[in-house]
Amino acid sequence: MSEALAFDTEPVTARVIAVHKDTAIVRGPDGLDRAAVVSGRFRFDALASSDYPAVGDWVVLAPERTRDVRDRLVITAVLPRRSAFVRSAADASRRTAGNLVDEQVLAANVDVAFLVAGLDGDFNVRRLERYLAVAWSSGVRPIIVLNKADIALDLDQRLLEVESIAPAVPIVVLSALTGDHVADLSTHLQPGQTAVVLGSSGVGKSTLVNALLGEQRQATAAVRDDDSHGRHTTTHRELFTLPGGASLIDTPGIRALEIAGADEGVRAAFDDVADLALSCRFSDCRHDGEPGCAVRTAIDDGRLSLDRLASHRKLERELARAERKGDARARVAEAKRWKSIHKAVARHMQAKYGDAR
Ligand SMILES: Nc1nc2c(ncn2[C@@H]2O[C@H](COP(=O)(O)OP(=O)(O)OP(=O)(O)O)[C@@H](O)[C@H]2O)c(=O)[nH]1
Ligand SMILES: [Mg+2]
Ligand SMILES: [Zn+2]
């Protein structure tokens, strides 16, 4: 990391490649990486945690004179995001101080999401459905990456399963470890574009990042023998520049991907179910044994799996629950806000007129 401030007068734009607590590591136009913090003004103006710089953000960087001996670099603005992979609610509780909304931007300005699943003992299509829903609602193009082809169990069966939950999504089967078919990803990631690699721990995200970089930059670790679960080896998100000029963001394995707020995405991820439901006799059909139910007919013919219908319902219920919770939270925040306004007004009146009002 360079100590010198190469750009001491003009503010420049830089890209956030990592965030550690309050410090962002930014890559400037000179290709050098430097540490920066948000300016006091920025902090004052921020309304939500998602306003703060996230990996992949383009930011305005300016030198700031402090009373200390050393000047520092501050981020004065985050440029509007073209897209953002956002995780909401429960486990995004990093910055919930005050009334900041607890929504976490996993990666910003991302064109493509590589949704990685391992073809070993940890394979799970229901998990992929979740990732797809979040990708669709984030405005990020999903690509399903089925990794560990070299040790795949029931490859044909699993491919069919994945195709059935994501009819329009490209699927790439590869081995990050042997390098087999890794090059196929380049057709989905053009120079200048940014991809984020997502998936649960142990699916081989960092191994894939290393394969695409052509060098061992990220640590990897063997999965557990009994269930093929990973060991949460990667602990922070980081952006890497690939030899071809594209960028790739490695992320820690996500334990449970919340879909709160991803209503649009869930709709998109299950558009096959919605299409079928259009042909049900009743427009409010619950596909629960009503006559003329096209969804049940599709299940009977094997065009739709019962598990997929169940999964759709589960995600819809989750969305509804999150919405109720969000409403309650918003009410509490609003009540708090008014309480502090009333207090401030009371203080002001007291100061101005004393008790003799
Ligand atoms: N056989 C085989 N093993 C692989 C492949 N890709 C990754 N692995 C192994 O899977 C284990 C986990 O890989 P990582 O790259 O650390 O997984 P990760 O997704 O980054 O995991 P977290 O950082 O914990 O989220 C390592 O032992 C890798 O060598 C593959 O294509 N084939
Ligand atoms: Mg990793
Ligand atoms: Zn129906």
CSV table of C-alpha atoms and ligand atoms in Angstrom, one decimal:
chain,number,residue,atom,x,y,z
A,1,MET,CA,0.0,0.0,0.0
A,2,SER,CA,1.4,3.4,-1.0
A,3,GLU,CA,1.8,6.0,1.7
A,4,ALA,CA,2.3,8.9,-0.7
A,5,LEU,CA,-0.8,10.8,-1.9
A,6,ALA,CA,-0.3,10.8,-5.6
A,7,PHE,CA,-3.4,13.0,-6.1
A,8,ASP,CA,-3.0,15.8,-3.6
A,9,THR,CA,-5.3,18.4,-5.2
A,10,GLU,CA,-7.9,17.0,-7.6
A,11,PRO,CA,-10.5,14.6,-6.2
A,12,VAL,CA,-10.4,11.3,-8.3
A,13,THR,CA,-12.7,8.3,-8.7
A,14,ALA,CA,-11.5,5.0,-7.3
A,15,ARG,CA,-12.9,1.6,-6.9
A,16,VAL,CA,-13.5,-0.1,-3.5
A,17,ILE,CA,-11.8,-3.5,-3.5
A,18,ALA,CA,-12.3,-4.4,0.1
A,19,VAL,CA,-13.9,-3.0,3.3
A,20,HIS,CA,-12.4,-3.6,6.8
A,21,LYS,CA,-14.6,-2.2,9.5
A,22,ASP,CA,-14.5,1.6,8.8
A,23,THR,CA,-11.6,1.5,6.4
A,24,ALA,CA,-12.1,0.9,2.7
A,25,ILE,CA,-9.2,-0.2,0.5
A,26,VAL,CA,-9.6,1.6,-2.8
A,27,ARG,CA,-7.8,1.2,-6.1
A,28,GLY,CA,-7.0,4.5,-7.7
A,29,PRO,CA,-6.6,5.4,-11.4
A,30,ASP,CA,-2.9,4.7,-11.0
A,31,GLY,CA,-3.7,1.1,-10.1
A,32,LEU,CA,-2.3,1.5,-6.6
A,33,ASP,CA,-4.3,0.4,-3.5
A,34,ARG,CA,-4.8,2.8,-0.6
A,35,ALA,CA,-6.8,2.9,2.6
A,36,ALA,CA,-9.5,5.5,3.0
A,37,VAL,CA,-12.3,6.4,5.3
A,38,VAL,CA,-15.6,8.3,4.7
A,39,SER,CA,-15.5,12.0,5.3
A,40,GLY,CA,-17.3,13.4,8.4
A,41,ARG,CA,-19.8,15.1,6.1
A,42,PHE,CA,-20.5,11.8,4.4
A,43,ARG,CA,-21.1,10.1,7.8
A,44,PHE,CA,-23.4,13.0,8.8
A,45,ASP,CA,-25.5,12.7,5.6
A,46,ALA,CA,-25.7,8.8,5.5
A,47,LEU,CA,-29.2,7.6,6.1
A,48,ALA,CA,-28.7,3.8,5.7
A,49,SER,CA,-25.9,1.4,6.1
A,50,SER,CA,-26.3,0.7,2.4
A,51,ASP,CA,-25.2,4.4,1.7
A,52,TYR,CA,-21.7,3.5,2.9
A,53,PRO,CA,-19.0,2.3,0.4
A,54,ALA,CA,-19.2,-1.4,-0.5
A,55,VAL,CA,-16.9,-3.6,-2.5
A,56,GLY,CA,-17.3,-2.8,-6.1
A,57,ASP,CA,-18.4,0.8,-5.5
A,58,TRP,CA,-16.9,3.7,-7.4
A,59,VAL,CA,-16.2,6.5,-5.0
A,60,VAL,CA,-14.9,10.1,-5.1
A,61,LEU,CA,-11.6,10.3,-3.2
A,62,ALA,CA,-10.1,13.4,-1.9
A,63,PRO,CA,-7.1,14.2,0.3
A,64,GLU,CA,-8.0,15.7,3.7
A,65,ARG,CA,-5.7,17.7,5.9
A,66,THR,CA,-6.0,16.8,9.5
A,67,ARG,CA,-4.4,18.3,12.6
A,68,ASP,CA,-2.2,15.2,12.8
A,69,VAL,CA,1.0,15.0,11.0
A,70,ARG,CA,-0.3,12.8,8.3
A,71,ASP,CA,-2.9,13.7,5.8
A,72,ARG,CA,-5.5,11.1,4.9
A,73,LEU,CA,-7.7,10.1,2.0
A,74,VAL,CA,-11.4,10.5,2.5
A,75,ILE,CA,-14.3,9.2,0.5
A,76,THR,CA,-16.6,12.1,-0.1
A,77,ALA,CA,-19.2,10.3,-2.2
A,78,VAL,CA,-20.3,7.0,-3.5
A,79,LEU,CA,-21.3,7.2,-7.2
A,80,PRO,CA,-24.8,5.9,-8.0
A,81,ARG,CA,-24.7,2.1,-8.3
A,82,ARG,CA,-25.6,0.5,-11.6
A,83,SER,CA,-26.6,-2.6,-9.7
A,84,ALA,CA,-26.1,-4.0,-6.2
A,85,PHE,CA,-26.3,-7.4,-4.7
A,86,VAL,CA,-28.1,-6.7,-1.5
A,87,ARG,CA,-28.8,-8.9,1.5
A,88,SER,CA,-31.5,-7.6,3.8
A,89,ALA,CA,-32.6,-8.2,7.4
A,90,ALA,CA,-31.6,-10.7,10.0
A,91,ASP,CA,-27.9,-11.5,9.4
A,92,ALA,CA,-27.1,-8.0,8.0
A,93,SER,CA,-26.8,-6.5,11.4
A,94,ARG,CA,-23.4,-5.0,11.0
A,95,ARG,CA,-24.3,-1.4,11.1
A,96,THR,CA,-27.6,-1.0,12.9
A,97,ALA,CA,-26.6,1.9,15.2
A,98,GLY,CA,-29.1,4.7,15.3
A,99,ASN,CA,-31.9,4.3,12.8
A,100,LEU,CA,-29.8,3.1,9.9
A,101,VAL,CA,-31.6,0.6,7.9
A,102,ASP,CA,-30.0,-2.8,8.2
A,103,GLU,CA,-29.5,-3.7,4.6
A,104,GLN,CA,-26.1,-4.9,3.5
A,105,VAL,CA,-24.6,-4.4,0.0
A,106,LEU,CA,-22.6,-7.5,-0.7
A,107,ALA,CA,-21.3,-6.2,-4.0
A,108,ALA,CA,-21.9,-3.1,-6.1
A,109,ASN,CA,-21.8,-2.4,-9.8
A,110,VAL,CA,-21.8,-6.1,-10.6
A,111,ASP,CA,-22.8,-7.3,-14.1
A,112,VAL,CA,-22.8,-11.0,-13.5
A,113,ALA,CA,-23.3,-13.3,-10.5
A,114,PHE,CA,-21.6,-16.7,-10.6
A,115,LEU,CA,-23.9,-18.8,-8.4
A,116,VAL,CA,-21.6,-21.6,-7.5
A,117,ALA,CA,-22.8,-25.0,-6.3
A,118,GLY,CA,-20.6,-28.1,-5.6
A,119,LEU,CA,-21.5,-31.3,-7.4
A,120,ASP,CA,-20.3,-33.2,-4.3
A,121,GLY,CA,-22.3,-34.2,-1.2
A,122,ASP,CA,-23.5,-30.6,-0.5
A,123,PHE,CA,-25.6,-30.1,-3.7
A,124,ASN,CA,-29.0,-28.4,-3.1
A,125,VAL,CA,-31.2,-26.9,-5.8
A,126,ARG,CA,-33.5,-25.2,-3.3
A,127,ARG,CA,-30.5,-23.1,-2.2
A,128,LEU,CA,-29.9,-22.2,-5.9
A,129,GLU,CA,-33.5,-21.0,-6.2
A,130,ARG,CA,-32.8,-18.5,-3.4
A,131,TYR,CA,-29.7,-17.2,-5.0
A,132,LEU,CA,-31.5,-16.8,-8.3
A,133,ALA,CA,-34.3,-14.8,-6.6
A,134,VAL,CA,-31.8,-12.4,-5.0
A,135,ALA,CA,-29.8,-12.1,-8.3
A,136,TRP,CA,-32.9,-11.2,-10.3
A,137,SER,CA,-34.0,-8.6,-7.8
A,138,SER,CA,-30.5,-7.1,-7.7
A,139,GLY,CA,-30.4,-6.4,-11.4
A,140,VAL,CA,-27.5,-8.8,-11.8
A,141,ARG,CA,-27.4,-11.5,-14.5
A,142,PRO,CA,-27.0,-14.9,-12.9
A,143,ILE,CA,-24.9,-17.8,-14.3
A,144,ILE,CA,-25.1,-21.1,-12.5
A,145,VAL,CA,-21.7,-22.7,-12.0
A,146,LEU,CA,-21.7,-26.4,-11.1
A,147,ASN,CA,-18.3,-27.0,-9.7
A,148,LYS,CA,-16.3,-30.1,-8.8
A,149,ALA,CA,-17.2,-31.9,-12.1
A,150,ASP,CA,-14.2,-34.1,-11.5
A,151,ILE,CA,-15.9,-35.8,-8.5
A,152,ALA,CA,-19.6,-35.2,-9.6
A,153,LEU,CA,-22.2,-37.6,-8.3
A,154,ASP,CA,-25.2,-38.2,-10.6
A,155,LEU,CA,-24.2,-35.4,-13.0
A,156,ASP,CA,-27.0,-36.0,-15.5
A,157,GLN,CA,-29.7,-36.1,-12.9
A,158,ARG,CA,-28.5,-33.0,-11.2
A,159,LEU,CA,-28.2,-31.1,-14.5
A,160,LEU,CA,-31.9,-31.9,-15.2
A,161,GLU,CA,-32.8,-30.7,-11.7
A,162,VAL,CA,-31.0,-27.4,-12.2
A,163,GLU,CA,-32.4,-26.9,-15.7
A,164,SER,CA,-35.9,-27.4,-14.3
A,165,ILE,CA,-35.5,-24.6,-11.7
A,166,ALA,CA,-33.8,-22.2,-14.0
A,167,PRO,CA,-34.9,-22.7,-17.6
A,168,ALA,CA,-33.4,-19.5,-19.0
A,169,VAL,CA,-30.2,-19.3,-17.0
A,170,PRO,CA,-26.8,-20.4,-18.5
A,171,ILE,CA,-25.3,-23.4,-16.7
A,172,VAL,CA,-21.6,-24.0,-16.8
A,173,VAL,CA,-20.2,-27.3,-15.5
A,174,LEU,CA,-16.5,-27.1,-14.6
A,175,SER,CA,-13.8,-28.1,-12.2
A,176,ALA,CA,-12.0,-25.2,-10.6
A,177,LEU,CA,-9.5,-27.6,-9.2
A,178,THR,CA,-8.4,-29.2,-12.5
A,179,GLY,CA,-9.2,-26.1,-14.6
A,180,ASP,CA,-11.5,-28.1,-16.8
A,181,HIS,CA,-14.0,-25.8,-18.6
A,182,VAL,CA,-13.1,-22.8,-16.4
A,183,ALA,CA,-12.4,-21.0,-19.7
A,184,ASP,CA,-16.1,-21.4,-20.6
A,185,LEU,CA,-16.9,-18.6,-18.1
A,186,SER,CA,-15.1,-16.0,-20.2
A,187,THR,CA,-18.0,-15.9,-22.6
A,188,HIS,CA,-20.1,-14.7,-19.7
A,189,LEU,CA,-17.7,-12.1,-18.4
A,190,GLN,CA,-16.4,-9.5,-20.8
A,191,PRO,CA,-13.4,-7.2,-20.2
A,192,GLY,CA,-14.5,-4.2,-18.1
A,193,GLN,CA,-17.3,-6.2,-16.5
A,194,THR,CA,-17.5,-7.3,-12.9
A,195,ALA,CA,-18.6,-10.7,-11.6
A,196,VAL,CA,-19.4,-11.7,-8.0
A,197,VAL,CA,-18.8,-15.3,-6.9
A,198,LEU,CA,-21.5,-16.5,-4.5
A,199,GLY,CA,-22.4,-19.7,-2.9
A,200,SER,CA,-22.2,-21.5,0.4
A,201,SER,CA,-18.9,-22.3,2.1
A,202,GLY,CA,-16.8,-25.1,0.5
A,203,VAL,CA,-18.4,-25.0,-3.0
A,204,GLY,CA,-15.0,-23.8,-4.3
A,205,LYS,CA,-15.5,-20.1,-4.9
A,206,SER,CA,-11.9,-19.1,-4.0
A,207,THR,CA,-10.5,-22.1,-5.9
A,208,LEU,CA,-12.4,-20.7,-8.9
A,209,VAL,CA,-11.1,-17.2,-8.3
A,210,ASN,CA,-7.5,-18.6,-8.2
A,211,ALA,CA,-8.1,-20.5,-11.4
A,212,LEU,CA,-9.4,-17.4,-13.2
A,213,LEU,CA,-6.5,-15.3,-11.8
A,214,GLY,CA,-4.0,-17.9,-12.8
A,215,GLU,CA,-2.3,-17.7,-9.4
A,216,GLN,CA,-3.0,-18.8,-5.8
A,217,ARG,CA,-4.1,-15.5,-4.3
A,218,GLN,CA,-7.0,-16.8,-2.1
A,219,ALA,CA,-6.7,-19.3,0.6
A,220,THR,CA,-8.8,-22.5,0.3
A,221,ALA,CA,-9.5,-25.3,2.7
A,222,ALA,CA,-10.8,-28.9,2.4
A,223,VAL,CA,-14.5,-29.5,3.2
A,224,ARG,CA,-15.7,-31.7,6.0
A,225,ASP,CA,-15.7,-35.4,5.2
A,226,ASP,CA,-19.2,-36.2,6.5
A,227,ASP,CA,-21.3,-33.6,4.8
A,228,SER,CA,-19.0,-31.7,2.4
A,229,HIS,CA,-19.7,-28.4,4.2
A,230,GLY,CA,-16.9,-25.8,4.0
A,231,ARG,CA,-15.0,-24.2,6.9
A,232,HIS,CA,-15.7,-20.5,6.1
A,233,THR,CA,-12.2,-20.0,4.9
A,234,THR,CA,-12.8,-16.7,3.1
A,235,THR,CA,-13.7,-14.1,5.7
A,236,HIS,CA,-14.1,-10.9,3.7
A,237,ARG,CA,-15.2,-9.8,0.3
A,238,GLU,CA,-12.5,-8.7,-2.1
A,239,LEU,CA,-12.3,-7.5,-5.7
A,240,PHE,CA,-9.6,-8.9,-8.0
A,241,THR,CA,-8.6,-7.8,-11.5
A,242,LEU,CA,-8.4,-10.7,-13.9
A,243,PRO,CA,-5.7,-10.9,-16.6
A,244,GLY,CA,-8.3,-10.2,-19.3
A,245,GLY,CA,-9.4,-7.0,-17.8
A,246,ALA,CA,-12.6,-8.1,-16.0
A,247,SER,CA,-13.1,-7.9,-12.3
A,248,LEU,CA,-14.1,-10.7,-9.9
A,249,ILE,CA,-15.3,-10.4,-6.3
A,250,ASP,CA,-14.7,-13.3,-4.0
A,251,THR,CA,-17.1,-13.6,-1.0
A,252,PRO,CA,-17.3,-15.6,2.2
A,253,GLY,CA,-19.7,-18.5,2.1
A,254,ILE,CA,-23.2,-17.3,3.0
A,255,ARG,CA,-24.9,-19.3,5.7
A,256,ALA,CA,-28.5,-18.5,5.1
A,257,LEU,CA,-29.4,-16.1,2.2
A,258,GLU,CA,-32.3,-13.9,3.3
A,259,ILE,CA,-34.7,-13.1,0.5
A,260,ALA,CA,-36.5,-10.3,2.3
A,261,GLY,CA,-37.5,-7.6,-0.1
A,262,ALA,CA,-36.6,-9.7,-3.1
A,263,ASP,CA,-40.3,-9.9,-4.2
A,264,GLU,CA,-39.5,-9.1,-7.8
A,265,GLY,CA,-36.7,-11.7,-7.8
A,266,VAL,CA,-38.9,-14.5,-6.4
A,267,ARG,CA,-41.5,-13.7,-9.1
A,268,ALA,CA,-38.8,-13.9,-11.8
A,269,ALA,CA,-37.2,-17.0,-10.3
A,270,PHE,CA,-40.6,-18.8,-10.4
A,271,ASP,CA,-42.1,-17.4,-13.6
A,272,ASP,CA,-42.8,-21.0,-14.8
A,273,VAL,CA,-45.2,-21.4,-11.8
A,274,ALA,CA,-46.8,-18.0,-12.4
A,275,ASP,CA,-47.2,-18.9,-16.1
A,276,LEU,CA,-49.0,-22.1,-15.2
A,277,ALA,CA,-51.2,-20.3,-12.6
A,278,LEU,CA,-52.5,-18.1,-15.4
A,279,SER,CA,-54.3,-21.1,-16.8
A,280,CYS,CA,-56.0,-22.1,-13.5
A,281,ARG,CA,-59.8,-21.8,-13.6
A,282,PHE,CA,-59.9,-19.4,-10.6
A,283,SER,CA,-57.7,-16.4,-10.6
A,284,ASP,CA,-57.1,-16.7,-6.9
A,285,CYS,CA,-56.4,-20.5,-7.1
A,286,ARG,CA,-54.2,-21.7,-4.3
A,287,HIS,CA,-53.4,-24.9,-6.2
A,288,ASP,CA,-54.7,-26.9,-3.3
A,289,GLY,CA,-57.2,-29.2,-5.0
A,290,GLU,CA,-59.4,-26.6,-6.6
A,291,PRO,CA,-61.0,-27.8,-9.8
A,292,GLY,CA,-59.4,-26.7,-13.1
A,293,CYS,CA,-56.0,-26.1,-11.4
A,294,ALA,CA,-53.3,-26.0,-14.1
A,295,VAL,CA,-50.5,-26.1,-11.6
A,296,ARG,CA,-51.7,-29.4,-10.2
A,297,THR,CA,-52.1,-30.8,-13.7
A,298,ALA,CA,-48.5,-29.8,-14.5
A,299,ILE,CA,-47.4,-31.6,-11.3
A,300,ASP,CA,-49.4,-34.7,-12.3
A,301,ASP,CA,-47.8,-34.7,-15.8
A,302,GLY,CA,-44.4,-34.2,-14.3
A,303,ARG,CA,-43.9,-30.8,-15.9
A,304,LEU,CA,-43.5,-29.2,-12.5
A,305,SER,CA,-42.1,-30.8,-9.4
A,306,LEU,CA,-44.0,-30.8,-6.1
A,307,ASP,CA,-40.8,-29.7,-4.3
A,308,ARG,CA,-40.6,-26.6,-6.6
A,309,LEU,CA,-44.1,-25.6,-5.8
A,310,ALA,CA,-43.5,-26.1,-2.1
A,311,SER,CA,-40.3,-24.1,-2.4
A,312,HIS,CA,-42.1,-21.3,-4.1
A,313,ARG,CA,-44.7,-21.2,-1.3
A,314,LYS,CA,-42.0,-21.2,1.4
A,315,LEU,CA,-40.2,-18.2,-0.2
A,316,GLU,CA,-43.5,-16.4,-0.6
A,317,ARG,CA,-44.3,-16.9,3.1
A,318,GLU,CA,-40.8,-15.7,4.0
A,319,LEU,CA,-41.4,-12.6,1.9
A,320,ALA,CA,-44.7,-11.9,3.7
A,321,ARG,CA,-43.2,-12.4,7.1
A,322,ALA,CA,-40.2,-10.1,6.3
A,323,GLU,CA,-42.7,-7.5,5.1
A,324,ARG,CA,-44.6,-7.6,8.3
A,325,LYS,CA,-41.4,-7.4,10.3
A,326,GLY,CA,-40.2,-4.5,8.1
A,327,ASP,CA,-43.4,-2.6,8.7
A,328,ALA,CA,-43.1,-3.1,12.4
A,329,ARG,CA,-39.5,-1.9,12.4
A,330,ALA,CA,-40.4,1.1,10.3
A,331,ARG,CA,-43.2,2.0,12.8
A,332,VAL,CA,-40.8,1.8,15.7
A,333,ALA,CA,-38.2,3.9,13.9
A,334,GLU,CA,-40.8,6.5,13.0
A,335,ALA,CA,-42.1,6.6,16.6
A,336,LYS,CA,-38.5,7.1,17.8
A,337,ARG,CA,-37.9,9.9,15.3
A,338,TRP,CA,-41.0,11.8,16.5
A,339,LYS,CA,-40.1,11.3,20.1
A,340,SER,CA,-36.7,12.9,19.5
A,341,ILE,CA,-38.4,15.7,17.6
A,342,HIS,CA,-40.8,16.4,20.4
A,343,LYS,CA,-37.9,16.3,22.9
A,344,ALA,CA,-35.9,18.8,20.8
A,345,VAL,CA,-38.9,21.1,20.5
A,346,ALA,CA,-39.5,20.9,24.3
A,347,ARG,CA,-35.9,21.7,24.9
A,348,HIS,CA,-36.0,24.6,22.6
A,349,MET,CA,-39.2,26.0,24.2
A,350,GLN,CA,-37.8,25.5,27.6
A,351,ALA,CA,-34.6,27.4,26.7
A,352,LYS,CA,-36.6,30.2,25.1
A,353,TYR,CA,-39.5,30.7,27.4
A,354,GLY,CA,-38.5,28.8,30.6
A,355,ASP,CA,-41.2,27.1,32.5
A,356,ALA,CA,-43.6,30.0,32.2
A,357,ARG,CA,-45.3,28.9,29.1
B,1,LIG,N1,-12.5,-32.1,-6.4
B,1,LIG,C1,-12.6,-30.8,-6.4
B,1,LIG,N2,-12.4,-30.1,-5.3
B,1,LIG,C2,-12.6,-28.8,-5.4
B,1,LIG,C3,-12.9,-28.1,-6.6
B,1,LIG,N3,-13.0,-26.8,-6.4
B,1,LIG,C4,-12.7,-26.6,-5.1
B,1,LIG,N4,-12.5,-27.8,-4.5
B,1,LIG,C5,-12.1,-28.1,-3.1
B,1,LIG,O1,-13.1,-27.7,-2.2
B,1,LIG,C6,-12.6,-27.2,-1.0
B,1,LIG,C7,-13.2,-25.8,-0.7
B,1,LIG,O2,-12.8,-24.9,-1.7
B,1,LIG,P1,-12.7,-23.3,-1.4
B,1,LIG,O3,-12.3,-22.7,-2.7
B,1,LIG,O4,-11.9,-23.0,-0.2
B,1,LIG,O5,-14.3,-23.1,-1.1
B,1,LIG,P2,-15.0,-21.6,-0.9
B,1,LIG,O6,-16.3,-21.7,-1.6
B,1,LIG,O7,-14.1,-20.5,-1.2
B,1,LIG,O8,-15.3,-21.7,0.7
B,1,LIG,P3,-15.4,-20.5,1.7
B,1,LIG,O9,-14.3,-19.6,1.5
B,1,LIG,O10,-15.3,-21.2,3.0
B,1,LIG,O11,-16.7,-19.9,1.5
B,1,LIG,C8,-11.1,-27.1,-1.2
B,1,LIG,O12,-10.5,-28.3,-0.6
B,1,LIG,C9,-10.9,-27.2,-2.7
B,1,LIG,O13,-9.7,-27.8,-3.1
B,1,LIG,C10,-13.1,-28.9,-7.8
B,1,LIG,O14,-13.4,-28.5,-8.9
B,1,LIG,N5,-13.0,-30.3,-7.6
B,2,MG,MG,-13.3,-19.0,-0.1
B,3,ZN,ZN,-54.2,-23.6,-9.4
